[in-house]
Amino acid sequence: MEIVILPSAAEVGRVAASVVAEVVVRKPEAVLGLATGSSPLAIYEELARRADAGELDFSRVRGFALDEYVGLDYGHPESYHAVIDRTVTRPLGLAPALVAVPDGFAADLAAACAAYEAAIDAAGGIDVQILGIGGNGHIGFNEPTSSLASRTRIKTLTPKTREDNARFFDSPEAVPTHCVTQGLGTILRARRLVLVAQGENKAEAIAAAVEGPLSASCPASVLQLHEHATVIIDEAAASRLRNADYYRYTWANKPAWQRY
Ligand code: GLP
C-alpha cells in the first residue's frame, strides 16, 4: 500500500481528487466507485471545482455507489440515493442515468444485489474506487467479520455504526438497521483504490488497516491484498501509525513524475 500523510484535511481532498482526475483525463468514460460519508466530501468539492473550471468533463463518466440503507425512502436526505445525487452527481455534472446506487427496496434484495454485481461487470469494472473508513474499520458497510471475499449483499449494521451515523438522523432509533453494500471482494476487483481519512477518531482504524494483521476484524485491512491501493490521511488520522516517518520519507522522495 502507498500511505500518504498530509498536513491538513483540505490537502487530503486535493491529492485524492488528483488521483481521480488523472483517471478521468486518461479515460473520459471511466467508471468511478463512489463512497458516501463526510470523508470524501473534500474530494467531490475539488472535482466539482475543476469541472466548473473546465478542466474535467464528467459527462461520460459512470458511477457506482458502495452502499445504501434498506428501507429508507430515497426522498430522505440521508438515503444514499439522495446523498450521491446531492454531493456527486449534480456538482460534478455526471449524467444521472449513468450513476447507480444499490436498491434498498427491492422485493428480492438478494436478486437486486446479484444484478448490481452484474451491472458493475457489464460496465467493465470500476477504474477507481473512493473509500472512507468507519471508526470500527468498515469500508462501504462491510462491518467487522465481513468475509474478505464477500460480494454485494444485505448486512446488519453494528450498534457502533448506527451510533456514529445517528448525527444525520432525528434520533438514534431512526437509523436503519440494515443495508445493502458492495462486498470486500467487490471492492478488491476495482483497478485502483483510494481511501481517505481525517481526524483523530479514525487513527485507530487506520493503524489496524495499514499495520495490523489482514483480518475480517478490521475490514479495511483487505486493502493489503490489493495491488494498487493508496491511503491518503491527515496527521491526526496518522497519529497511531508506528512507521509514519517511513511513509512521510517515501512520499517526500517520490519522483515528481509519480506525484499526483
Ligand atoms: C458510512 C459509510 C462509509 C463511510 C463511513 C465513514 O458508514 N457507509 O462508506 O466510509 O460511514 O463515514 P465518515 O466519512 O462520515 O466518517
XYZ file of N, CA and C and ligand atoms in Angstrom:
796
model
N 0.830 -1.200 0.000
C 0.000 0.000 0.000
C 0.863 1.247 0.000
N 0.324 2.259 -0.602
C 1.004 3.552 -0.574
C 0.310 4.400 0.491
N 1.069 4.912 1.439
C 0.490 5.707 2.527
C 0.960 7.148 2.361
N 0.027 8.059 2.228
C 0.364 9.468 2.037
C -0.175 10.258 3.229
N 0.736 10.849 3.991
C 0.335 11.624 5.170
C 0.482 13.105 4.830
N -0.592 13.867 4.993
C -0.592 15.274 4.580
C -0.958 16.169 5.765
N -0.532 17.435 5.705
C -0.716 18.320 6.857
C -2.167 18.652 7.194
N -3.052 18.632 6.224
C -4.417 19.081 6.529
C -5.446 18.240 5.783
N -6.678 18.299 6.308
C -7.783 17.586 5.670
C -8.020 18.118 4.254
N -7.808 19.417 4.059
C -8.008 20.009 2.727
C -7.018 19.426 1.718
N -5.755 19.233 2.175
C -4.739 18.623 1.306
C -5.121 17.192 0.943
N -5.697 16.475 1.912
C -6.134 15.096 1.656
C -7.127 15.097 0.486
N -8.082 16.017 0.538
C -9.078 16.101 -0.527
C -8.451 16.451 -1.864
N -7.508 17.381 -1.841
C -6.905 17.834 -3.094
C -6.074 16.726 -3.754
N -5.270 16.044 -2.961
C -4.410 14.988 -3.514
C -5.250 13.801 -3.991
N -6.254 13.409 -3.193
C -7.114 12.295 -3.603
C -7.894 12.656 -4.872
N -8.332 13.909 -4.977
C -9.041 14.355 -6.189
C -8.127 14.252 -7.403
N -6.850 14.500 -7.200
C -5.910 14.427 -8.319
C -5.761 12.994 -8.839
N -5.849 12.029 -7.941
C -5.791 10.628 -8.372
C -7.000 10.331 -9.271
N -8.175 10.756 -8.828
C -9.400 10.507 -9.592
C -9.347 11.270 -10.920
N -8.902 12.522 -10.862
C -8.849 13.363 -12.062
C -7.936 12.745 -13.119
N -6.825 12.200 -12.668
C -5.871 11.598 -13.610
C -6.535 10.451 -14.368
N -7.363 9.672 -13.665
C -8.055 8.540 -14.305
C -9.078 9.065 -15.314
N -9.816 10.122 -14.941
C -10.876 10.645 -15.817
C -10.281 11.317 -17.060
N -9.142 11.972 -16.905
C -8.490 12.610 -18.064
C -8.030 11.527 -19.056
N -7.477 10.463 -18.496
C -6.965 9.371 -19.342
C -8.111 8.600 -19.990
N -9.229 8.499 -19.275
C -10.353 7.677 -19.749
C -11.656 8.428 -19.491
N -12.138 9.219 -20.443
C -13.331 10.061 -20.218
C -14.584 9.264 -19.869
N -14.622 7.979 -20.205
C -15.777 7.148 -19.834
C -15.435 6.250 -18.639
N -14.557 6.744 -17.774
C -14.128 5.975 -16.597
C -15.304 5.583 -15.715
N -15.111 4.508 -14.974
C -16.121 4.040 -14.017
C -15.599 4.322 -12.612
N -16.327 5.178 -11.879
C -15.911 5.560 -10.528
C -16.715 4.796 -9.481
N -16.040 4.361 -8.446
C -16.716 3.787 -7.284
C -16.885 4.901 -6.269
N -18.123 5.159 -5.839
C -18.427 6.351 -5.039
C -18.757 5.988 -3.599
N -18.114 6.675 -2.669
C -18.386 6.482 -1.247
C -19.188 7.668 -0.721
N -20.001 7.399 0.279
C -20.696 8.485 0.986
C -19.913 8.793 2.268
N -20.517 9.502 3.178
C -19.833 9.872 4.417
C -19.160 11.226 4.262
N -18.674 11.769 5.365
C -18.062 13.097 5.324
C -16.642 13.058 4.754
N -15.955 11.923 4.905
C -14.537 11.864 4.496
C -14.287 12.228 3.032
N -15.059 11.712 2.074
C -14.750 12.026 0.670
C -15.317 13.353 0.178
N -16.021 14.116 1.042
C -16.669 15.338 0.546
C -15.670 16.323 -0.062
N -14.488 16.428 0.562
C -13.487 17.368 0.033
C -13.004 16.937 -1.351
N -13.014 15.634 -1.613
C -12.640 15.148 -2.955
C -13.675 15.633 -3.963
N -14.957 15.432 -3.620
C -16.015 15.816 -4.561
C -16.030 17.330 -4.782
N -15.771 18.085 -3.713
C -15.760 19.547 -3.862
C -14.635 19.986 -4.799
N -13.474 19.357 -4.655
C -12.339 19.714 -5.515
C -12.604 19.281 -6.966
N -13.202 18.111 -7.144
C -13.502 17.655 -8.515
C -14.553 18.570 -9.154
N -15.526 19.017 -8.369
C -16.554 19.927 -8.888
C -15.919 21.253 -9.293
N -14.966 21.708 -8.483
C -14.275 22.963 -8.802
C -13.543 22.836 -10.137
N -12.871 21.701 -10.325
C -12.130 21.507 -11.579
C -13.084 21.340 -12.768
N -14.255 20.726 -12.524
C -15.244 20.598 -13.599
C -15.784 21.978 -13.969
N -16.074 22.794 -12.966
C -16.582 24.160 -13.213
C -15.558 24.991 -13.975
N -14.277 24.733 -13.690
C -13.206 25.492 -14.354
C -12.931 24.959 -15.762
N -13.664 23.909 -16.149
C -13.483 23.353 -17.492
C -12.281 22.430 -17.618
N -11.695 22.059 -16.481
C -10.515 21.180 -16.535
C -10.903 19.704 -16.633
N -12.105 19.366 -16.200
C -12.550 17.971 -16.195
C -13.959 17.889 -16.767
N -14.236 16.786 -17.458
C -15.571 16.571 -18.016
C -16.087 15.210 -17.531
N -17.140 15.261 -16.726
C -17.682 14.025 -16.151
C -18.905 13.515 -16.918
N -19.223 14.111 -18.059
C -20.493 13.781 -18.712
C -20.562 12.329 -19.200
N -19.418 11.693 -19.427
C -19.438 10.289 -19.889
C -18.997 9.321 -18.793
N -18.701 9.861 -17.631
C -18.235 9.027 -16.515
C -19.411 8.264 -15.907
N -19.163 6.996 -15.559
C -20.178 6.199 -14.865
C -19.852 6.161 -13.385
N -20.847 5.967 -12.554
C -20.611 5.867 -11.114
C -21.399 4.731 -10.487
N -20.777 4.047 -9.554
C -21.458 3.019 -8.758
C -21.220 3.318 -7.290
N -22.288 3.565 -6.554
C -22.147 3.807 -5.115
C -21.847 2.497 -4.390
N -21.223 2.640 -3.229
C -20.854 1.457 -2.447
C -22.043 0.808 -1.756
N -22.979 1.640 -1.284
C -23.956 1.065 -0.358
C -25.227 1.904 -0.269
N -26.211 1.355 0.414
C -27.493 2.055 0.640
C -28.170 1.414 1.847
N -28.931 2.227 2.578
C -29.733 1.682 3.674
C -30.894 0.875 3.091
N -31.333 -0.126 3.827
C -32.528 -0.869 3.429
C -33.758 -0.165 3.996
N -34.699 0.123 3.110
C -35.996 0.633 3.542
C -36.026 2.100 3.910
N -35.001 2.856 3.578
C -35.021 4.301 3.857
C -35.449 5.013 2.572
N -36.559 5.733 2.667
C -37.120 6.392 1.495
C -36.044 7.182 0.742
N -36.012 7.046 -0.580
C -34.988 7.759 -1.362
C -35.170 9.279 -1.276
N -36.356 9.706 -0.853
C -36.593 11.133 -0.644
C -35.979 11.637 0.656
N -35.601 10.717 1.546
C -34.952 11.107 2.805
C -33.568 11.650 2.480
N -33.207 12.830 3.044
C -31.917 13.432 2.659
C -30.702 12.565 2.987
N -30.847 11.589 3.908
C -29.708 10.731 4.255
C -29.714 9.387 3.540
N -30.724 9.152 2.683
C -30.621 7.950 1.850
C -29.412 8.172 0.943
N -28.702 7.117 0.634
C -27.500 7.318 -0.178
C -27.838 7.659 -1.631
N -29.076 7.336 -2.060
C -29.516 7.852 -3.367
C -29.480 9.383 -3.336
N -30.034 9.957 -2.253
C -30.092 11.426 -2.141
C -28.690 12.013 -1.928
N -27.890 11.362 -1.097
C -26.550 11.891 -0.790
C -25.664 11.897 -2.046
N -25.700 10.801 -2.797
C -24.869 10.736 -4.017
C -25.336 11.781 -5.027
N -26.655 11.938 -5.144
C -27.180 12.927 -6.087
C -26.734 14.345 -5.695
N -26.810 14.640 -4.392
C -26.525 15.993 -3.885
C -25.035 16.316 -3.873
N -24.195 15.307 -3.536
C -22.765 15.597 -3.333
C -21.889 15.207 -4.522
N -22.406 14.355 -5.403
C -21.571 13.893 -6.519
C -22.220 14.190 -7.877
N -23.363 13.569 -8.149
C -23.940 13.614 -9.499
C -24.142 15.049 -9.989
N -24.791 15.869 -9.165
C -25.076 17.244 -9.597
C -23.830 18.117 -9.616
N -23.067 18.177 -8.507
C -21.911 19.097 -8.529
C -20.863 18.763 -9.584
N -20.666 17.459 -9.865
C -19.631 17.096 -10.837
C -20.175 17.102 -12.265
N -21.515 17.020 -12.393
C -22.108 17.005 -13.725
C -22.116 15.628 -14.359
N -22.304 14.578 -13.536
C -22.468 13.240 -14.107
C -23.874 13.114 -14.681
N -24.039 12.273 -15.686
C -25.376 12.011 -16.218
C -26.097 11.106 -15.226
N -27.263 11.534 -14.685
C -27.948 10.706 -13.681
C -28.163 9.261 -14.126
N -28.403 9.067 -15.413
C -28.655 7.702 -15.901
C -27.409 6.813 -15.806
N -26.254 7.438 -15.654
C -25.006 6.665 -15.587
C -24.538 6.429 -14.147
N -25.377 6.842 -13.184
C -24.996 6.682 -11.774
C -25.934 5.657 -11.119
N -25.346 4.643 -10.515
C -26.141 3.586 -9.877
C -25.871 3.549 -8.375
N -26.930 3.305 -7.627
C -26.846 3.143 -6.168
C -27.586 1.841 -5.848
N -27.075 1.023 -4.944
C -27.781 -0.231 -4.638
C -29.234 0.012 -4.245
N -30.066 -0.956 -4.569
C -31.507 -0.867 -4.332
C -31.824 -1.331 -2.914
N -32.324 -0.420 -2.103
C -32.667 -0.770 -0.728
C -34.134 -1.131 -0.550
N -34.851 -1.244 -1.660
C -36.288 -1.504 -1.583
C -36.755 -2.718 -2.383
N -35.835 -3.399 -3.064
C -36.255 -4.481 -3.944
C -37.029 -5.550 -3.159
N -38.050 -6.099 -3.801
C -38.810 -7.180 -3.157
C -37.871 -8.364 -2.930
N -36.981 -8.580 -3.887
C -35.986 -9.650 -3.763
C -34.608 -8.990 -3.676
N -34.200 -8.685 -2.457
C -32.944 -7.939 -2.281
C -31.731 -8.741 -2.767
N -31.761 -10.045 -2.552
C -30.622 -10.875 -2.977
C -30.458 -10.809 -4.493
N -31.571 -10.854 -5.218
C -31.512 -10.775 -6.680
C -31.016 -9.394 -7.114
N -31.451 -8.350 -6.387
C -31.008 -6.989 -6.719
C -29.506 -6.854 -6.486
N -28.990 -7.500 -5.451
C -27.541 -7.460 -5.174
C -26.768 -8.139 -6.304
N -27.274 -9.282 -6.747
C -26.612 -10.006 -7.846
C -26.640 -9.155 -9.115
N -27.764 -8.459 -9.345
C -27.890 -7.605 -10.534
C -26.911 -6.429 -10.445
N -26.668 -5.940 -9.240
C -25.722 -4.811 -9.056
C -24.311 -5.258 -9.424
N -23.936 -6.446 -8.961
C -22.621 -7.001 -9.323
C -22.516 -7.140 -10.848
N -23.583 -7.644 -11.456
C -23.579 -7.852 -12.911
C -23.460 -6.516 -13.640
N -24.100 -5.475 -13.108
C -24.038 -4.154 -13.757
C -22.618 -3.590 -13.694
N -21.930 -3.809 -12.580
C -20.535 -3.342 -12.477
C -19.688 -4.072 -13.515
N -19.879 -5.374 -13.618
C -19.118 -6.159 -14.602
C -19.426 -5.683 -16.021
N -20.731 -5.445 -16.290
C -21.135 -5.036 -17.645
C -20.536 -3.681 -18.015
N -20.282 -2.846 -17.002
C -19.685 -1.520 -17.258
C -18.167 -1.629 -17.454
N -17.645 -2.837 -17.289
C -16.205 -3.034 -17.483
C -15.406 -2.991 -16.188
N -16.101 -2.961 -15.057
C -15.411 -2.922 -13.758
C -15.099 -1.496 -13.354
N -14.774 -1.329 -12.081
C -14.539 0.010 -11.532
C -13.078 0.407 -11.728
N -12.859 1.577 -12.287
C -11.488 2.044 -12.538
C -10.836 2.567 -11.274
N -11.587 3.375 -10.529
C -11.029 3.871 -9.269
C -12.146 3.929 -8.234
N -11.900 3.270 -7.116
C -12.885 3.215 -6.031
C -12.462 4.167 -4.928
N -13.321 5.126 -4.612
C -13.085 6.049 -3.498
C -13.647 5.402 -2.228
N -12.889 5.477 -1.141
C -13.315 4.855 0.111
C -13.100 5.788 1.291
N -14.030 5.763 2.240
C -13.781 6.305 3.569
C -13.549 5.110 4.474
N -13.519 5.328 5.765
C -13.360 4.217 6.707
C -14.182 4.518 7.951
N -14.887 3.540 8.452
C -15.645 3.721 9.687
C -14.720 3.634 10.894
N -15.180 4.145 12.022
C -14.386 4.088 13.245
C -14.059 2.662 13.658
N -14.870 1.692 13.207
C -14.599 0.288 13.529
C -13.879 -0.436 12.385
N -13.372 0.336 11.425
C -12.606 -0.248 10.310
C -13.450 -0.699 9.142
N -14.757 -0.375 9.139
C -15.557 -0.833 7.995
C -15.273 0.015 6.756
N -15.434 -0.599 5.597
C -15.428 0.142 4.327
C -16.715 -0.235 3.605
N -17.313 0.749 2.902
C -18.703 0.558 2.499
C -19.454 0.360 3.802
N -20.293 -0.664 3.845
C -20.907 -1.039 5.125
C -20.471 -2.453 5.495
N -19.261 -2.812 5.110
C -18.735 -4.132 5.468
C -18.239 -4.075 6.905
N -19.107 -4.510 7.794
C -18.805 -4.445 9.218
C -17.787 -5.525 9.597
N -17.119 -5.375 10.750
C -16.179 -6.402 11.194
C -16.797 -7.795 11.132
N -16.008 -8.724 10.716
C -16.311 -10.144 10.429
C -16.882 -10.342 9.024
N -16.974 -9.270 8.224
C -17.386 -9.454 6.831
C -16.372 -10.355 6.131
N -16.858 -11.264 5.328
C -15.950 -12.115 4.550
C -15.059 -11.258 3.659
N -13.781 -11.585 3.620
C -12.856 -10.828 2.774
C -13.155 -11.068 1.292
N -13.956 -12.091 1.005
C -14.311 -12.404 -0.392
C -15.745 -11.979 -0.714
N -16.411 -11.290 0.212
C -17.843 -11.014 0.059
C -18.164 -10.172 -1.169
N -19.388 -10.360 -1.661
C -19.900 -9.561 -2.781
C -21.124 -8.785 -2.288
N -21.726 -8.002 -3.171
C -22.852 -7.144 -2.784
C -23.948 -7.985 -2.106
N -24.337 -7.531 -0.924
C -25.284 -8.318 -0.128
C -25.923 -7.456 0.963
N -26.858 -8.053 1.681
C -27.513 -7.373 2.810
C -26.645 -7.559 4.044
N -26.481 -6.502 4.825
C -25.747 -6.604 6.088
C -26.568 -5.963 7.204
N -26.333 -6.419 8.419
C -26.899 -5.785 9.609
C -25.870 -4.780 10.111
N -26.302 -3.558 10.365
C -25.369 -2.533 10.869
C -25.050 -2.800 12.339
N -23.814 -2.546 12.727
C -23.444 -2.718 14.139
C -24.007 -1.536 14.947
N -24.179 -1.740 16.253
C -24.614 -0.625 17.100
C -23.666 0.565 16.974
N -22.353 0.311 16.838
C -21.357 1.391 16.717
C -21.610 2.234 15.454
N -21.879 1.564 14.341
C -22.135 2.296 13.094
C -23.446 3.081 13.194
N -24.471 2.478 13.789
C -25.741 3.192 13.933
C -25.557 4.409 14.826
N -24.743 4.252 15.864
C -24.453 5.368 16.782
C -23.676 6.465 16.047
N -22.647 6.065 15.264
C -21.851 7.037 14.510
C -22.716 7.819 13.524
N -23.677 7.137 12.907
C -24.484 7.781 11.867
C -25.734 8.456 12.418
N -25.958 8.322 13.734
C -27.158 8.909 14.347
C -27.179 10.428 14.185
N -25.993 11.049 14.041
C -25.948 12.503 13.911
C -26.690 13.008 12.673
N -26.897 12.130 11.700
C -27.592 12.532 10.474
C -29.110 12.346 10.573
N -29.571 11.744 11.650
C -30.990 11.414 11.769
C -31.601 12.130 12.978
N -32.943 12.129 13.050
C -33.641 12.819 14.137
C -33.377 12.158 15.488
N -33.203 10.840 15.476
C -32.944 10.124 16.730
C -32.118 8.886 16.389
N -31.388 8.329 17.368
C -30.593 7.113 17.090
C -31.460 5.968 16.568
N -32.706 5.897 17.063
C -33.598 4.804 16.639
C -34.001 4.935 15.171
N -33.878 6.161 14.637
C -34.290 6.382 13.242
C -33.257 5.854 12.242
N -32.049 5.515 12.724
C -31.017 4.982 11.808
C -31.437 3.577 11.402
N -31.497 3.297 10.108
C -31.911 1.950 9.684
C -31.018 0.869 10.297
N -31.556 -0.328 10.382
C -30.808 -1.436 10.988
C -30.047 -2.257 9.948
N -30.474 -2.155 8.679
C -29.864 -2.982 7.639
C -29.445 -2.136 6.441
N -28.575 -2.715 5.659
C -28.081 -2.013 4.468
C -27.794 -3.035 3.382
N -27.562 -2.507 2.187
C -27.022 -3.305 1.083
C -25.668 -2.690 0.767
N -24.639 -3.510 0.711
C -23.306 -2.956 0.446
C -22.517 -3.820 -0.525
N -21.721 -3.165 -1.366
C -20.730 -3.918 -2.119
C -19.891 -4.690 -1.113
N -19.436 -5.865 -1.490
C -18.614 -6.672 -0.592
C -17.149 -6.283 -0.651
N -16.380 -6.862 0.255
C -14.928 -6.626 0.230
C -14.327 -7.233 -1.038
N -14.894 -8.359 -1.479
C -14.427 -8.963 -2.735
C -14.759 -8.073 -3.924
N -15.909 -7.410 -3.869
C -16.285 -6.476 -4.946
C -15.277 -5.331 -4.987
N -14.997 -4.776 -3.823
C -14.083 -3.627 -3.737
C -12.692 -4.018 -4.235
N -12.270 -5.226 -3.912
C -10.931 -5.675 -4.339
C -10.808 -5.769 -5.852
N -11.948 -5.918 -6.536
C -11.895 -6.041 -8.001
C -11.693 -4.702 -8.708
N -11.865 -3.592 -7.988
C -11.605 -2.279 -8.619
C -10.121 -2.197 -8.990
N -9.832 -1.507 -10.068
C -8.431 -1.447 -10.525
C -7.546 -0.617 -9.608
N -8.188 0.349 -8.951
C -7.423 1.251 -8.108
C -8.279 1.602 -6.891
N -7.676 1.641 -5.728
C -8.403 2.022 -4.508
C -7.774 3.267 -3.908
N -8.604 4.204 -3.515
C -8.123 5.404 -2.810
C -8.957 5.571 -1.547
N -8.324 5.361 -0.410
C -9.024 5.509 0.871
C -8.565 6.801 1.531
N -9.528 7.594 1.993
C -9.176 8.843 2.689
C -9.722 8.825 4.115
N -8.970 9.451 5.015
C -9.439 9.580 6.403
C -8.829 10.833 7.003
N -9.619 11.490 7.836
C -9.165 12.696 8.521
C -9.590 12.605 9.985
N -8.723 13.048 10.863
C -9.117 13.196 12.270
C -8.677 12.052 13.165
N -8.510 12.437 14.423
C -8.047 11.522 15.472
C -8.978 10.310 15.644
N -10.284 10.519 15.432
C -11.215 9.405 15.673
C -11.083 8.282 14.640
N -10.271 8.505 13.612
C -10.022 7.440 12.624
C -8.635 6.805 12.815
N -7.845 7.337 13.764
C -6.443 6.913 13.875
C -6.295 5.422 14.188
N -7.143 4.938 15.079
C -7.041 3.522 15.454
C -7.415 2.617 14.275
N -8.481 2.943 13.585
C -8.910 2.136 12.436
C -7.846 2.163 11.341
N -7.233 3.323 11.123
C -6.186 3.422 10.099
C -4.975 2.565 10.484
N -4.577 2.615 11.750
C -3.424 1.816 12.184
C -3.714 0.330 12.002
N -4.939 -0.088 12.347
C -5.298 -1.502 12.195
C -5.325 -1.899 10.718
N -5.839 -1.008 9.873
C -5.957 -1.329 8.448
C -4.589 -1.409 7.768
N -3.703 -0.488 8.146
C -2.423 -0.361 7.442
C -1.346 -1.271 8.041
N -1.298 -1.325 9.369
C -0.188 -2.032 10.016
C -0.631 -3.252 10.818
N -1.933 -3.452 10.953
C -2.421 -4.623 11.677
C -2.429 -5.837 10.773
N -2.827 -6.976 11.334
C -2.912 -8.179 10.514
C -4.071 -8.079 9.510
N -3.945 -8.788 8.404
C -5.071 -8.921 7.471
C -6.142 -9.707 8.213
N -7.270 -9.072 8.446
C -8.274 -9.724 9.286
C -9.653 -9.153 9.017
N -10.648 -10.026 9.004
C -12.032 -9.569 8.876
C -12.447 -8.729 10.080
N -11.663 -8.771 11.162
C -11.975 -7.928 12.324
C -11.772 -6.457 11.993
N -10.877 -6.174 11.046
C -10.735 -4.818 10.513
C -10.916 -4.916 9.002
N -12.166 -4.752 8.516
C -12.425 -4.980 7.088
C -11.512 -4.188 6.151
N -11.118 -2.962 6.565
C -10.261 -2.158 5.680
C -8.875 -2.757 5.514
N -8.493 -3.711 6.366
C -7.175 -4.345 6.193
C -7.120 -5.125 4.885
N -8.284 -5.382 4.273
C -8.298 -6.101 2.994
C -7.549 -5.315 1.903
N -7.364 -4.012 2.128
C -6.589 -3.221 1.153
C -5.162 -3.770 1.005
N -4.685 -4.468 2.040
C -3.338 -5.043 1.975
C -3.224 -6.078 0.856
N -4.365 -6.593 0.393
C -4.350 -7.600 -0.679
C -4.387 -6.973 -2.069
N -4.621 -5.657 -2.124
C -4.812 -5.021 -3.433
C -3.481 -4.527 -3.992
N -3.316 -4.639 -5.302
C -2.013 -4.259 -5.861
C -1.854 -2.764 -6.098
N -2.938 -1.996 -5.990
C -2.806 -0.558 -6.238
C -3.724 0.225 -5.312
N -3.416 0.180 -4.045
C -4.225 0.888 -3.045
C -3.427 2.038 -2.464
N -4.059 3.210 -2.379
C -3.420 4.389 -1.804
C -4.273 4.878 -0.635
N -3.634 5.090 0.496
C -4.313 5.572 1.698
C -3.831 7.007 1.927
N -4.749 7.964 1.867
C -4.382 9.376 1.973
C -5.034 9.941 3.233
N -4.218 10.386 4.177
C -4.721 10.755 5.505
C -4.040 12.015 6.028
N -4.700 12.662 6.977
C -4.048 13.812 7.609
C -3.234 13.350 8.826
N -2.512 14.270 9.431
C -1.616 13.932 10.547
C -2.385 13.305 11.709
N -3.608 13.814 11.972
C -4.377 13.283 13.107
C -4.750 11.817 12.868
N -5.176 11.503 11.658
C -5.549 10.112 11.348
C -4.320 9.205 11.314
N -3.143 9.815 11.123
C -1.885 9.041 11.057
C -1.248 8.865 12.434
N -1.868 9.435 13.479
C -1.171 9.568 14.761
C -0.876 8.238 15.464
N -1.524 7.145 15.055
C -1.240 5.854 15.708
C -0.376 4.942 14.834
N 0.122 5.453 13.722
C 0.943 4.603 12.834
C 2.371 4.508 13.379
N 2.879 3.297 13.488
C 4.244 3.107 14.008
C 5.292 3.583 13.007
N 5.000 3.401 11.717
C 6.004 3.679 10.690
C 5.710 4.972 9.925
N 5.090 5.931 10.604
C 4.685 7.168 9.927
C 5.883 7.882 9.290
N 7.031 7.862 9.975
C 8.205 8.551 9.421
C 8.619 7.941 8.087
N 8.537 6.641 7.989
C 8.883 5.966 6.733
C 7.923 6.382 5.611
N 6.626 6.472 5.932
C 5.649 6.857 4.907
C 5.897 8.308 4.458
N 6.210 9.174 5.425
C 6.487 10.574 5.061
C 7.731 10.640 4.171
N 8.744 9.870 4.528
C 10.001 9.838 3.766
C 9.738 9.334 2.337
N 8.939 8.273 2.230
C 8.637 7.692 0.920
C 7.930 8.705 0.024
N 6.965 9.414 0.624
C 6.197 10.402 -0.152
C 7.092 11.578 -0.547
N 7.904 12.054 0.394
C 8.775 13.209 0.121
C 9.788 12.887 -0.964
N 10.156 11.618 -1.072
C 11.184 11.230 -2.040
C 10.616 10.560 -3.278
N 9.326 10.641 -3.430
C 8.701 10.066 -4.612
C 9.084 10.906 -5.817
N 9.482 10.283 -6.911
C 9.852 11.084 -8.081
C 8.697 11.983 -8.512
N 9.013 13.173 -8.953
C 7.985 14.152 -9.314
C 6.987 13.572 -10.321
N 7.453 12.746 -11.251
C 6.555 12.214 -12.265
C 5.580 11.196 -11.701
N 5.817 10.754 -10.473
C 4.884 9.819 -9.851
C 3.939 10.532 -8.894
N 4.119 11.842 -8.716
C 3.275 12.593 -7.784
C 1.912 12.858 -8.396
N 0.946 13.132 -7.553
C -0.388 13.444 -8.076
C -0.523 14.926 -8.262
C -20.658 5.205 6.493
C -20.436 4.788 5.040
C -18.978 4.510 4.748
C -18.123 5.627 5.320
C -18.281 5.679 6.810
C -17.457 6.768 7.471
O -20.926 4.160 7.345
N -21.212 3.654 4.648
O -18.790 4.390 3.340
O -16.779 5.421 4.975
O -19.638 5.938 7.110
O -18.131 7.983 7.438
P -17.453 9.394 7.656
O -16.573 9.622 6.476
O -18.584 10.356 7.720
O -16.690 9.298 8.921
